[in-house]
Amino acid sequence: DAGVTQSPTHLIKTRGQQVTLRCSPISGHKSVSWYQQVLGQGPQFIFQYYEKEERGRGNFPDRFSARQFPNYSSELNVNALLLGDSALYLCASSWGLQGRNTEAFFGQGTRLTVV
Amino acid sequence: QKEVEQDPGPLSVPEGAIVSLNCTYSNSAFQYFMWYRQYSRKGPELLMYTYSSGNKEDGRFTAQVDKSSKYISLFIRDSQPSDSATYLCAMSEGTGRRALTFGSGTRLQVQP
């Protein structure tokens, strides 16, 4: 079975540009979450989507946005990139939102470098 | 003060040693507790998932949760060089705020 897949794996962007990251969850999983991991730190929560609706948002500026499609895949968009946005962006999928269904599985991440 | 505190290490042990990794937390609403293993420049891999207080064993790994002390542990028996990685604890409320809150990770090096 395919796990969580993310694309692209690596990306280099210039300050001020916009970027779109993509995620396909594990088959049957309906919830997708996005996390940002800066080097040397644990992942920080950005967004959670379930059944195409936003169900949670972390403490990130409005430059960050996301959406979930009918096939449960998801995109994370970041506008007006800053050097500080350089990080590993992780997508996690889970069955649902309650109890054991919250068990989250992560993709390999997209490493974004802003220069 | 961070919601979840984790000793960053690095922790260096000889092959075959028993490893103890720990996290403390301040949010009493956390009910679900996870341990992830992350190799360099890779995504986190789920090792253990536990609900509420108690122990859970899976092969060489044992997870313990003590909600009264707000303390969780991961024990690795017969550690192997392939266990060398960063270990992240994570927690969630399960309902309400469902996002995972992570510790900063402990880097483990198992010496052959």
PDB file of C-alpha atoms in Angstrom, chain A residues 10 35 37 39-45 48 55 88 90 97-109 111, chain B residues 2 32 34 36 38 40-46 49-50 56 88 92 94-96 98-105:
ATOM      1  CA  HIS A  10      12.951  19.589  -2.862  1.00  0.00           C
ATOM      2  CA  TYR A  35       3.305  20.739   9.593  1.00  0.00           C
ATOM      3  CA  GLN A  37       9.679  21.546  10.710  1.00  0.00           C
ATOM      4  CA  LEU A  39      16.008  22.272  11.458  1.00  0.00           C
ATOM      5  CA  GLY A  40      16.605  21.082  14.999  1.00  0.00           C
ATOM      6  CA  GLN A  41      12.986  21.496  16.113  1.00  0.00           C
ATOM      7  CA  GLY A  42       9.856  19.389  16.227  1.00  0.00           C
ATOM      8  CA  PRO A  43       7.120  19.832  13.610  1.00  0.00           C
ATOM      9  CA  GLN A  44       4.750  22.770  14.124  1.00  0.00           C
ATOM     10  CA  PHE A  45       1.084  22.452  13.169  1.00  0.00           C
ATOM     11  CA  GLN A  48      -5.836  20.309   9.364  1.00  0.00           C
ATOM     12  CA  ARG A  55     -10.785  21.838  10.981  1.00  0.00           C
ATOM     13  CA  LEU A  88      10.774  20.753   5.841  1.00  0.00           C
ATOM     14  CA  LEU A  90       5.325  17.615   6.259  1.00  0.00           C
ATOM     15  CA  LEU A  97     -10.820  13.268  13.761  1.00  0.00           C
ATOM     16  CA  GLN A  98     -11.954  11.219  16.753  1.00  0.00           C
ATOM     17  CA  GLY A  99     -10.081   8.934  19.077  1.00  0.00           C
ATOM     18  CA  ARG A 100      -7.944   6.230  17.514  1.00  0.00           C
ATOM     19  CA  ASN A 101      -8.779   7.628  14.074  1.00  0.00           C
ATOM     20  CA  THR A 102      -6.382  10.462  14.803  1.00  0.00           C
ATOM     21  CA  GLU A 103      -3.338   8.173  14.428  1.00  0.00           C
ATOM     22  CA  ALA A 104      -1.215  10.206  11.996  1.00  0.00           C
ATOM     23  CA  PHE A 105       1.173   8.962   9.342  1.00  0.00           C
ATOM     24  CA  PHE A 106       3.653  11.316   7.738  1.00  0.00           C
ATOM     25  CA  GLY A 107       5.040  11.665   4.260  1.00  0.00           C
ATOM     26  CA  GLN A 108       8.710  12.217   3.495  1.00  0.00           C
ATOM     27  CA  GLY A 109       8.237  15.947   3.322  1.00  0.00           C
ATOM     28  CA  ARG A 111      12.291  20.572   1.714  1.00  0.00           C
TER      29      ARG A 111
ATOM     30  CA  LYS B   2       6.771  24.988  25.869  1.00  0.00           C
ATOM     31  CA  TYR B  32      -3.182  10.467  22.912  1.00  0.00           C
ATOM     32  CA  MET B  34       2.856   9.030  20.177  1.00  0.00           C
ATOM     33  CA  TYR B  36       7.980   8.997  16.111  1.00  0.00           C
ATOM     34  CA  GLN B  38      12.934  10.461  12.212  1.00  0.00           C
ATOM     35  CA  SER B  40      18.023  12.632   8.862  1.00  0.00           C
ATOM     36  CA  ARG B  41      16.127  14.619   6.227  1.00  0.00           C
ATOM     37  CA  LYS B  42      13.211  12.156   6.221  1.00  0.00           C
ATOM     38  CA  GLY B  43       9.629  12.321   7.446  1.00  0.00           C
ATOM     39  CA  PRO B  44       8.715  11.047  10.940  1.00  0.00           C
ATOM     40  CA  GLU B  45       7.808   7.357  11.202  1.00  0.00           C
ATOM     41  CA  LEU B  46       5.176   6.353  13.764  1.00  0.00           C
ATOM     42  CA  TYR B  49       0.563   5.135  19.726  1.00  0.00           C
ATOM     43  CA  THR B  50      -1.014   5.005  23.173  1.00  0.00           C
ATOM     44  CA  LYS B  56       2.350  -0.580  25.566  1.00  0.00           C
ATOM     45  CA  LEU B  88      10.033  12.819  18.643  1.00  0.00           C
ATOM     46  CA  SER B  92      -3.020  15.389  21.026  1.00  0.00           C
ATOM     47  CA  GLY B  94      -8.144  13.792  20.507  1.00  0.00           C
ATOM     48  CA  THR B  95     -11.196  15.999  20.466  1.00  0.00           C
ATOM     49  CA  GLY B  96     -11.359  19.753  20.380  1.00  0.00           C
ATOM     50  CA  ARG B  98      -6.759  17.640  17.474  1.00  0.00           C
ATOM     51  CA  ALA B  99      -3.430  18.796  16.106  1.00  0.00           C
ATOM     52  CA  LEU B 100      -0.308  17.050  17.275  1.00  0.00           C
ATOM     53  CA  THR B 101       1.994  18.957  19.598  1.00  0.00           C
ATOM     54  CA  PHE B 102       5.575  17.745  19.297  1.00  0.00           C
ATOM     55  CA  GLY B 103       8.612  17.832  21.487  1.00  0.00           C
ATOM     56  CA  SER B 104      11.800  19.164  19.952  1.00  0.00           C
ATOM     57  CA  GLY B 105      13.242  15.658  19.522  1.00  0.00           C
TER      58      GLY B 105
END
